[in-house]
Amino acid sequence: MDKRNLALLTDFYELTMMYGYFCKGKHNQIATFDLLFRPFEESSFCIAAGLEQAIDYIRNLKFGKDEIEYLRSTRAFSEDFLQWLANFKFSGSIRAVPEGTVVFPYEPLMIITAPIIEAQLLEAALLNIINFQTLIATKARRVCYAASPASVLEFGLRRAQGPDAAVYGARAAVIGGASSTSNVLSAKLFGFEPKGTHAHSWVMSFDSELEAFYAYADIYPDNCLLLVDTYDTLKSGVPNAIKVFDYLKSKGHQPLGIRLDSGDLSYLSKRARQMLDAAGHSDCKIFASSDIDEYVLISLKEQDAKIDIYGVGTKMITSHSNPSLGGVYKICNIHSEGVDHPKMKISDNMRKMTNPAIKTVYRLFGKADNKAIADVICLKDEKIDSSQPYTITHPVERWKSMTVTDFYTRELYEDIFVNGKLVYKCPDALTIRSNTLANLETFWEEYKRLLRPHIYKVDLSDKLYELKQSIIKKERESIQ
């Protein structure tokens, strides 16, 4: 879908490492990398997003003449390496969680197995794509959760950090639960119905507010939503909207409602609702925008604001309160001479330690209620026998355990690429949004609440835990 050549969308050290592998004859060594995110304060889980663009990037990844010539100009690489790049084509395998999946810290969103030189090249671009879209989908989930039962439209185009953030951020917001977007290009690309009404400039371009409203109603008699706060919301805007709505109904049309974009949204919405109802327009909706996020929405709900639809822009498209996800791309295995060599990052900061080996993740559900009980990160070949009681254990504090019965399991990953061939078909964004909502329904409300959610259990299997501890012990002993 993206027609630009993104081969150079990478950090320079990825290329220098690749050249190092090439020079040392290690470039065909098979490595596995995990793309995952660490815990962050705002949300205990994320909504996976960005896979479609990641696939598009990998499928079209090639070094053309311009890219090779630019790299030649850096004088950092030999001609034989540049020739290798000119013939580059991804040959590895990727497993990933589908977009719209609820995912937790340390669970890989993508697992990339390929010659190490190929896998290394993907790091920066995949993190750029997956980090941003997962972040915005997660923020949108929070905003939509706080707004419910009111719906949310994505309005962030003019405040997004550039065209890519606007287009793909709108898609991610819809995946996270927004009903549509004002972004026409994103709507065209991803199959949404674009939404929007008029701005204050429309009203101010006429001699009077009432004239502007009538003009808009004449053009869109069956889709008339009027912005009522240009001059005075309650003394001018709403009364004039009511006059126009009376006119439309007399002609057999059904007006949509009004939009508030400034002032005390709680007070104004309640007064506007009273005025509309008294005038016989209880079927008209109240739309609100103006620097809204989930925290504003919680407050508006507590005040019993009478708002049916929210337009959320800046604070959702930028994830204003938490502007980065902090995803990482870490090697977890080297396959050499037919043998796997698990790898892990060891740090004095426990949050930065990784889990070794090629892994999979199982989600356990109760048979009686189909609700998620816990996730278990396992070694790739491990199976969980749901016909027997299964004990899950805290990934660090191993004295904390729980035995689960009457459950079934679901593996989170699907094959995306197998030996360089794409084997996965991406659903459209609206289908992904439906999958997101269905995915969220499998979690108890205690896990989804915005403030101090209950901590969902994500545990390590005994085999993975023991492997991790043995690697830590071995490394510690080697440096003493």
JSON list of N, CA and C in Angstrom, two decimals, residues 17-68:
[
{"chain": "A", "resi": 17, "resn": "MET", "atom": "N", "xyz": [25.90, -3.44, 11.83]},
{"chain": "A", "resi": 17, "resn": "MET", "atom": "CA", "xyz": [25.88, -4.80, 12.37]},
{"chain": "A", "resi": 17, "resn": "MET", "atom": "C", "xyz": [25.72, -5.82, 11.24]},
{"chain": "A", "resi": 18, "resn": "MET", "atom": "N", "xyz": [24.83, -5.51, 10.30]},
{"chain": "A", "resi": 18, "resn": "MET", "atom": "CA", "xyz": [24.65, -6.41, 9.18]},
{"chain": "A", "resi": 18, "resn": "MET", "atom": "C", "xyz": [25.97, -6.61, 8.42]},
{"chain": "A", "resi": 19, "resn": "TYR", "atom": "N", "xyz": [26.67, -5.50, 8.21]},
{"chain": "A", "resi": 19, "resn": "TYR", "atom": "CA", "xyz": [27.96, -5.59, 7.53]},
{"chain": "A", "resi": 19, "resn": "TYR", "atom": "C", "xyz": [28.95, -6.42, 8.34]},
{"chain": "A", "resi": 20, "resn": "GLY", "atom": "N", "xyz": [28.90, -6.26, 9.66]},
{"chain": "A", "resi": 20, "resn": "GLY", "atom": "CA", "xyz": [29.75, -7.07, 10.53]},
{"chain": "A", "resi": 20, "resn": "GLY", "atom": "C", "xyz": [29.44, -8.55, 10.40]},
{"chain": "A", "resi": 21, "resn": "TYR", "atom": "N", "xyz": [28.15, -8.92, 10.41]},
{"chain": "A", "resi": 21, "resn": "TYR", "atom": "CA", "xyz": [27.78, -10.33, 10.22]},
{"chain": "A", "resi": 21, "resn": "TYR", "atom": "C", "xyz": [28.31, -10.82, 8.87]},
{"chain": "A", "resi": 22, "resn": "PHE", "atom": "N", "xyz": [28.17, -9.98, 7.86]},
{"chain": "A", "resi": 22, "resn": "PHE", "atom": "CA", "xyz": [28.60, -10.34, 6.51]},
{"chain": "A", "resi": 22, "resn": "PHE", "atom": "C", "xyz": [30.11, -10.57, 6.47]},
{"chain": "A", "resi": 23, "resn": "CYS", "atom": "N", "xyz": [30.85, -9.67, 7.08]},
{"chain": "A", "resi": 23, "resn": "CYS", "atom": "CA", "xyz": [32.33, -9.78, 7.05]},
{"chain": "A", "resi": 23, "resn": "CYS", "atom": "C", "xyz": [32.82, -10.99, 7.83]},
{"chain": "A", "resi": 24, "resn": "LYS", "atom": "N", "xyz": [32.13, -11.34, 8.89]},
{"chain": "A", "resi": 24, "resn": "LYS", "atom": "CA", "xyz": [32.56, -12.46, 9.74]},
{"chain": "A", "resi": 24, "resn": "LYS", "atom": "C", "xyz": [31.92, -13.78, 9.34]},
{"chain": "A", "resi": 25, "resn": "GLY", "atom": "N", "xyz": [31.22, -13.79, 8.23]},
{"chain": "A", "resi": 25, "resn": "GLY", "atom": "CA", "xyz": [30.64, -15.04, 7.74]},
{"chain": "A", "resi": 25, "resn": "GLY", "atom": "C", "xyz": [29.49, -15.56, 8.58]},
{"chain": "A", "resi": 26, "resn": "LYS", "atom": "N", "xyz": [28.86, -14.67, 9.33]},
{"chain": "A", "resi": 26, "resn": "LYS", "atom": "CA", "xyz": [27.75, -15.09, 10.20]},
{"chain": "A", "resi": 26, "resn": "LYS", "atom": "C", "xyz": [26.38, -14.74, 9.62]},
{"chain": "A", "resi": 27, "resn": "HIS", "atom": "N", "xyz": [26.36, -14.19, 8.44]},
{"chain": "A", "resi": 27, "resn": "HIS", "atom": "CA", "xyz": [25.11, -13.63, 7.92]},
{"chain": "A", "resi": 27, "resn": "HIS", "atom": "C", "xyz": [24.03, -14.68, 7.66]},
{"chain": "A", "resi": 28, "resn": "ASN", "atom": "N", "xyz": [24.42, -15.93, 7.47]},
{"chain": "A", "resi": 28, "resn": "ASN", "atom": "CA", "xyz": [23.42, -16.98, 7.24]},
{"chain": "A", "resi": 28, "resn": "ASN", "atom": "C", "xyz": [23.03, -17.71, 8.53]},
{"chain": "A", "resi": 29, "resn": "GLN", "atom": "N", "xyz": [23.59, -17.31, 9.65]},
{"chain": "A", "resi": 29, "resn": "GLN", "atom": "CA", "xyz": [23.24, -17.92, 10.94]},
{"chain": "A", "resi": 29, "resn": "GLN", "atom": "C", "xyz": [21.78, -17.56, 11.27]},
{"chain": "A", "resi": 30, "resn": "ILE", "atom": "N", "xyz": [21.01, -18.56, 11.64]},
{"chain": "A", "resi": 30, "resn": "ILE", "atom": "CA", "xyz": [19.59, -18.34, 11.89]},
{"chain": "A", "resi": 30, "resn": "ILE", "atom": "C", "xyz": [19.39, -17.81, 13.31]},
{"chain": "A", "resi": 31, "resn": "ALA", "atom": "N", "xyz": [18.69, -16.69, 13.41]},
{"chain": "A", "resi": 31, "resn": "ALA", "atom": "CA", "xyz": [18.41, -16.08, 14.71]},
{"chain": "A", "resi": 31, "resn": "ALA", "atom": "C", "xyz": [16.92, -15.85, 14.87]},
{"chain": "A", "resi": 32, "resn": "THR", "atom": "N", "xyz": [16.48, -15.80, 16.11]},
{"chain": "A", "resi": 32, "resn": "THR", "atom": "CA", "xyz": [15.09, -15.46, 16.42]},
{"chain": "A", "resi": 32, "resn": "THR", "atom": "C", "xyz": [15.06, -14.23, 17.32]},
{"chain": "A", "resi": 33, "resn": "PHE", "atom": "N", "xyz": [14.22, -13.28, 16.94]},
{"chain": "A", "resi": 33, "resn": "PHE", "atom": "CA", "xyz": [14.03, -12.05, 17.69]},
{"chain": "A", "resi": 33, "resn": "PHE", "atom": "C", "xyz": [12.58, -11.94, 18.15]},
{"chain": "A", "resi": 34, "resn": "ASP", "atom": "N", "xyz": [12.39, -11.40, 19.34]},
{"chain": "A", "resi": 34, "resn": "ASP", "atom": "CA", "xyz": [11.06, -11.08, 19.86]},
{"chain": "A", "resi": 34, "resn": "ASP", "atom": "C", "xyz": [10.83, -9.58, 19.78]},
{"chain": "A", "resi": 35, "resn": "LEU", "atom": "N", "xyz": [9.67, -9.18, 19.29]},
{"chain": "A", "resi": 35, "resn": "LEU", "atom": "CA", "xyz": [9.24, -7.78, 19.39]},
{"chain": "A", "resi": 35, "resn": "LEU", "atom": "C", "xyz": [8.19, -7.72, 20.50]},
{"chain": "A", "resi": 36, "resn": "LEU", "atom": "N", "xyz": [8.50, -7.00, 21.56]},
{"chain": "A", "resi": 36, "resn": "LEU", "atom": "CA", "xyz": [7.63, -6.98, 22.74]},
{"chain": "A", "resi": 36, "resn": "LEU", "atom": "C", "xyz": [7.66, -5.60, 23.37]},
{"chain": "A", "resi": 37, "resn": "PHE", "atom": "N", "xyz": [6.79, -5.37, 24.34]},
{"chain": "A", "resi": 37, "resn": "PHE", "atom": "CA", "xyz": [6.83, -4.11, 25.07]},
{"chain": "A", "resi": 37, "resn": "PHE", "atom": "C", "xyz": [6.93, -4.39, 26.56]},
{"chain": "A", "resi": 38, "resn": "ARG", "atom": "N", "xyz": [7.55, -3.44, 27.24]},
{"chain": "A", "resi": 38, "resn": "ARG", "atom": "CA", "xyz": [7.72, -3.54, 28.69]},
{"chain": "A", "resi": 38, "resn": "ARG", "atom": "C", "xyz": [6.55, -2.85, 29.40]},
{"chain": "A", "resi": 39, "resn": "PRO", "atom": "N", "xyz": [6.37, -3.10, 30.69]},
{"chain": "A", "resi": 39, "resn": "PRO", "atom": "CA", "xyz": [5.28, -2.44, 31.42]},
{"chain": "A", "resi": 39, "resn": "PRO", "atom": "C", "xyz": [5.41, -0.92, 31.37]},
{"chain": "A", "resi": 40, "resn": "PHE", "atom": "N", "xyz": [4.27, -0.26, 31.27]},
{"chain": "A", "resi": 40, "resn": "PHE", "atom": "CA", "xyz": [4.25, 1.20, 31.37]},
{"chain": "A", "resi": 40, "resn": "PHE", "atom": "C", "xyz": [3.05, 1.61, 32.21]},
{"chain": "A", "resi": 41, "resn": "GLU", "atom": "N", "xyz": [3.10, 2.84, 32.71]},
{"chain": "A", "resi": 41, "resn": "GLU", "atom": "CA", "xyz": [2.19, 3.24, 33.77]},
{"chain": "A", "resi": 41, "resn": "GLU", "atom": "C", "xyz": [0.73, 3.33, 33.34]},
{"chain": "A", "resi": 42, "resn": "GLU", "atom": "N", "xyz": [0.46, 3.79, 32.12]},
{"chain": "A", "resi": 42, "resn": "GLU", "atom": "CA", "xyz": [-0.91, 4.16, 31.80]},
{"chain": "A", "resi": 42, "resn": "GLU", "atom": "C", "xyz": [-1.85, 2.97, 31.61]},
{"chain": "A", "resi": 43, "resn": "SER", "atom": "N", "xyz": [-1.37, 1.88, 31.08]},
{"chain": "A", "resi": 43, "resn": "SER", "atom": "CA", "xyz": [-2.27, 0.76, 30.80]},
{"chain": "A", "resi": 43, "resn": "SER", "atom": "C", "xyz": [-1.58, -0.56, 31.13]},
{"chain": "A", "resi": 44, "resn": "SER", "atom": "N", "xyz": [-2.33, -1.49, 31.68]},
{"chain": "A", "resi": 44, "resn": "SER", "atom": "CA", "xyz": [-1.75, -2.79, 32.04]},
{"chain": "A", "resi": 44, "resn": "SER", "atom": "C", "xyz": [-1.70, -3.73, 30.85]},
{"chain": "A", "resi": 45, "resn": "PHE", "atom": "N", "xyz": [-2.39, -3.38, 29.76]},
{"chain": "A", "resi": 45, "resn": "PHE", "atom": "CA", "xyz": [-2.34, -4.20, 28.55]},
{"chain": "A", "resi": 45, "resn": "PHE", "atom": "C", "xyz": [-2.45, -3.29, 27.34]},
{"chain": "A", "resi": 46, "resn": "CYS", "atom": "N", "xyz": [-2.21, -3.86, 26.17]},
{"chain": "A", "resi": 46, "resn": "CYS", "atom": "CA", "xyz": [-2.28, -3.11, 24.91]},
{"chain": "A", "resi": 46, "resn": "CYS", "atom": "C", "xyz": [-3.18, -3.84, 23.92]},
{"chain": "A", "resi": 47, "resn": "ILE", "atom": "N", "xyz": [-3.58, -3.11, 22.89]},
{"chain": "A", "resi": 47, "resn": "ILE", "atom": "CA", "xyz": [-4.29, -3.68, 21.75]},
{"chain": "A", "resi": 47, "resn": "ILE", "atom": "C", "xyz": [-3.28, -3.74, 20.59]},
{"chain": "A", "resi": 48, "resn": "ALA", "atom": "N", "xyz": [-2.94, -4.93, 20.15]},
{"chain": "A", "resi": 48, "resn": "ALA", "atom": "CA", "xyz": [-1.95, -5.09, 19.08]},
{"chain": "A", "resi": 48, "resn": "ALA", "atom": "C", "xyz": [-2.45, -4.46, 17.79]},
{"chain": "A", "resi": 49, "resn": "ALA", "atom": "N", "xyz": [-1.58, -3.70, 17.14]},
{"chain": "A", "resi": 49, "resn": "ALA", "atom": "CA", "xyz": [-1.94, -3.06, 15.87]},
{"chain": "A", "resi": 49, "resn": "ALA", "atom": "C", "xyz": [-0.68, -2.81, 15.06]},
{"chain": "A", "resi": 50, "resn": "GLY", "atom": "N", "xyz": [-0.86, -2.63, 13.76]},
{"chain": "A", "resi": 50, "resn": "GLY", "atom": "CA", "xyz": [0.25, -2.32, 12.88]},
{"chain": "A", "resi": 50, "resn": "GLY", "atom": "C", "xyz": [0.73, -3.47, 12.02]},
{"chain": "A", "resi": 51, "resn": "LEU", "atom": "N", "xyz": [0.15, -4.66, 12.19]},
{"chain": "A", "resi": 51, "resn": "LEU", "atom": "CA", "xyz": [0.66, -5.82, 11.47]},
{"chain": "A", "resi": 51, "resn": "LEU", "atom": "C", "xyz": [0.51, -5.67, 9.96]},
{"chain": "A", "resi": 52, "resn": "GLU", "atom": "N", "xyz": [-0.59, -5.10, 9.51]},
{"chain": "A", "resi": 52, "resn": "GLU", "atom": "CA", "xyz": [-0.79, -4.97, 8.06]},
{"chain": "A", "resi": 52, "resn": "GLU", "atom": "C", "xyz": [0.30, -4.12, 7.43]},
{"chain": "A", "resi": 53, "resn": "GLN", "atom": "N", "xyz": [0.64, -2.99, 8.05]},
{"chain": "A", "resi": 53, "resn": "GLN", "atom": "CA", "xyz": [1.69, -2.14, 7.50]},
{"chain": "A", "resi": 53, "resn": "GLN", "atom": "C", "xyz": [3.05, -2.82, 7.62]},
{"chain": "A", "resi": 54, "resn": "ALA", "atom": "N", "xyz": [3.26, -3.59, 8.69]},
{"chain": "A", "resi": 54, "resn": "ALA", "atom": "CA", "xyz": [4.51, -4.33, 8.84]},
{"chain": "A", "resi": 54, "resn": "ALA", "atom": "C", "xyz": [4.67, -5.35, 7.71]},
{"chain": "A", "resi": 55, "resn": "ILE", "atom": "N", "xyz": [3.59, -6.03, 7.39]},
{"chain": "A", "resi": 55, "resn": "ILE", "atom": "CA", "xyz": [3.63, -7.00, 6.28]},
{"chain": "A", "resi": 55, "resn": "ILE", "atom": "C", "xyz": [3.94, -6.29, 4.97]},
{"chain": "A", "resi": 56, "resn": "ASP", "atom": "N", "xyz": [3.29, -5.15, 4.75]},
{"chain": "A", "resi": 56, "resn": "ASP", "atom": "CA", "xyz": [3.51, -4.38, 3.53]},
{"chain": "A", "resi": 56, "resn": "ASP", "atom": "C", "xyz": [4.97, -3.94, 3.42]},
{"chain": "A", "resi": 57, "resn": "TYR", "atom": "N", "xyz": [5.53, -3.53, 4.55]},
{"chain": "A", "resi": 57, "resn": "TYR", "atom": "CA", "xyz": [6.94, -3.12, 4.57]},
{"chain": "A", "resi": 57, "resn": "TYR", "atom": "C", "xyz": [7.85, -4.29, 4.18]},
{"chain": "A", "resi": 58, "resn": "ILE", "atom": "N", "xyz": [7.63, -5.46, 4.77]},
{"chain": "A", "resi": 58, "resn": "ILE", "atom": "CA", "xyz": [8.51, -6.61, 4.52]},
{"chain": "A", "resi": 58, "resn": "ILE", "atom": "C", "xyz": [8.37, -7.09, 3.07]},
{"chain": "A", "resi": 59, "resn": "ARG", "atom": "N", "xyz": [7.15, -7.13, 2.57]},
{"chain": "A", "resi": 59, "resn": "ARG", "atom": "CA", "xyz": [6.93, -7.61, 1.19]},
{"chain": "A", "resi": 59, "resn": "ARG", "atom": "C", "xyz": [7.63, -6.73, 0.16]},
{"chain": "A", "resi": 60, "resn": "ASN", "atom": "N", "xyz": [7.73, -5.44, 0.44]},
{"chain": "A", "resi": 60, "resn": "ASN", "atom": "CA", "xyz": [8.29, -4.50, -0.52]},
{"chain": "A", "resi": 60, "resn": "ASN", "atom": "C", "xyz": [9.71, -4.08, -0.20]},
{"chain": "A", "resi": 61, "resn": "LEU", "atom": "N", "xyz": [10.34, -4.78, 0.74]},
{"chain": "A", "resi": 61, "resn": "LEU", "atom": "CA", "xyz": [11.67, -4.39, 1.19]},
{"chain": "A", "resi": 61, "resn": "LEU", "atom": "C", "xyz": [12.73, -4.77, 0.16]},
{"chain": "A", "resi": 62, "resn": "LYS", "atom": "N", "xyz": [13.31, -3.77, -0.48]},
{"chain": "A", "resi": 62, "resn": "LYS", "atom": "CA", "xyz": [14.36, -4.01, -1.45]},
{"chain": "A", "resi": 62, "resn": "LYS", "atom": "C", "xyz": [15.22, -2.75, -1.56]},
{"chain": "A", "resi": 63, "resn": "PHE", "atom": "N", "xyz": [16.45, -2.94, -1.94]},
{"chain": "A", "resi": 63, "resn": "PHE", "atom": "CA", "xyz": [17.40, -1.83, -2.10]},
{"chain": "A", "resi": 63, "resn": "PHE", "atom": "C", "xyz": [17.56, -1.55, -3.58]},
{"chain": "A", "resi": 64, "resn": "GLY", "atom": "N", "xyz": [17.02, -0.41, -4.01]},
{"chain": "A", "resi": 64, "resn": "GLY", "atom": "CA", "xyz": [17.14, 0.00, -5.40]},
{"chain": "A", "resi": 64, "resn": "GLY", "atom": "C", "xyz": [18.45, 0.72, -5.67]},
{"chain": "A", "resi": 65, "resn": "LYS", "atom": "N", "xyz": [18.60, 1.20, -6.88]},
{"chain": "A", "resi": 65, "resn": "LYS", "atom": "CA", "xyz": [19.85, 1.86, -7.27]},
{"chain": "A", "resi": 65, "resn": "LYS", "atom": "C", "xyz": [20.12, 3.10, -6.42]},
{"chain": "A", "resi": 66, "resn": "ASP", "atom": "N", "xyz": [19.08, 3.88, -6.13]},
{"chain": "A", "resi": 66, "resn": "ASP", "atom": "CA", "xyz": [19.27, 5.10, -5.33]},
{"chain": "A", "resi": 66, "resn": "ASP", "atom": "C", "xyz": [19.74, 4.77, -3.92]},
{"chain": "A", "resi": 67, "resn": "GLU", "atom": "N", "xyz": [19.16, 3.72, -3.35]},
{"chain": "A", "resi": 67, "resn": "GLU", "atom": "CA", "xyz": [19.52, 3.34, -1.98]},
{"chain": "A", "resi": 67, "resn": "GLU", "atom": "C", "xyz": [20.96, 2.81, -1.94]},
{"chain": "A", "resi": 68, "resn": "ILE", "atom": "N", "xyz": [21.30, 1.99, -2.92]},
{"chain": "A", "resi": 68, "resn": "ILE", "atom": "CA", "xyz": [22.67, 1.46, -2.96]},
{"chain": "A", "resi": 68, "resn": "ILE", "atom": "C", "xyz": [23.68, 2.58, -3.17]}
]
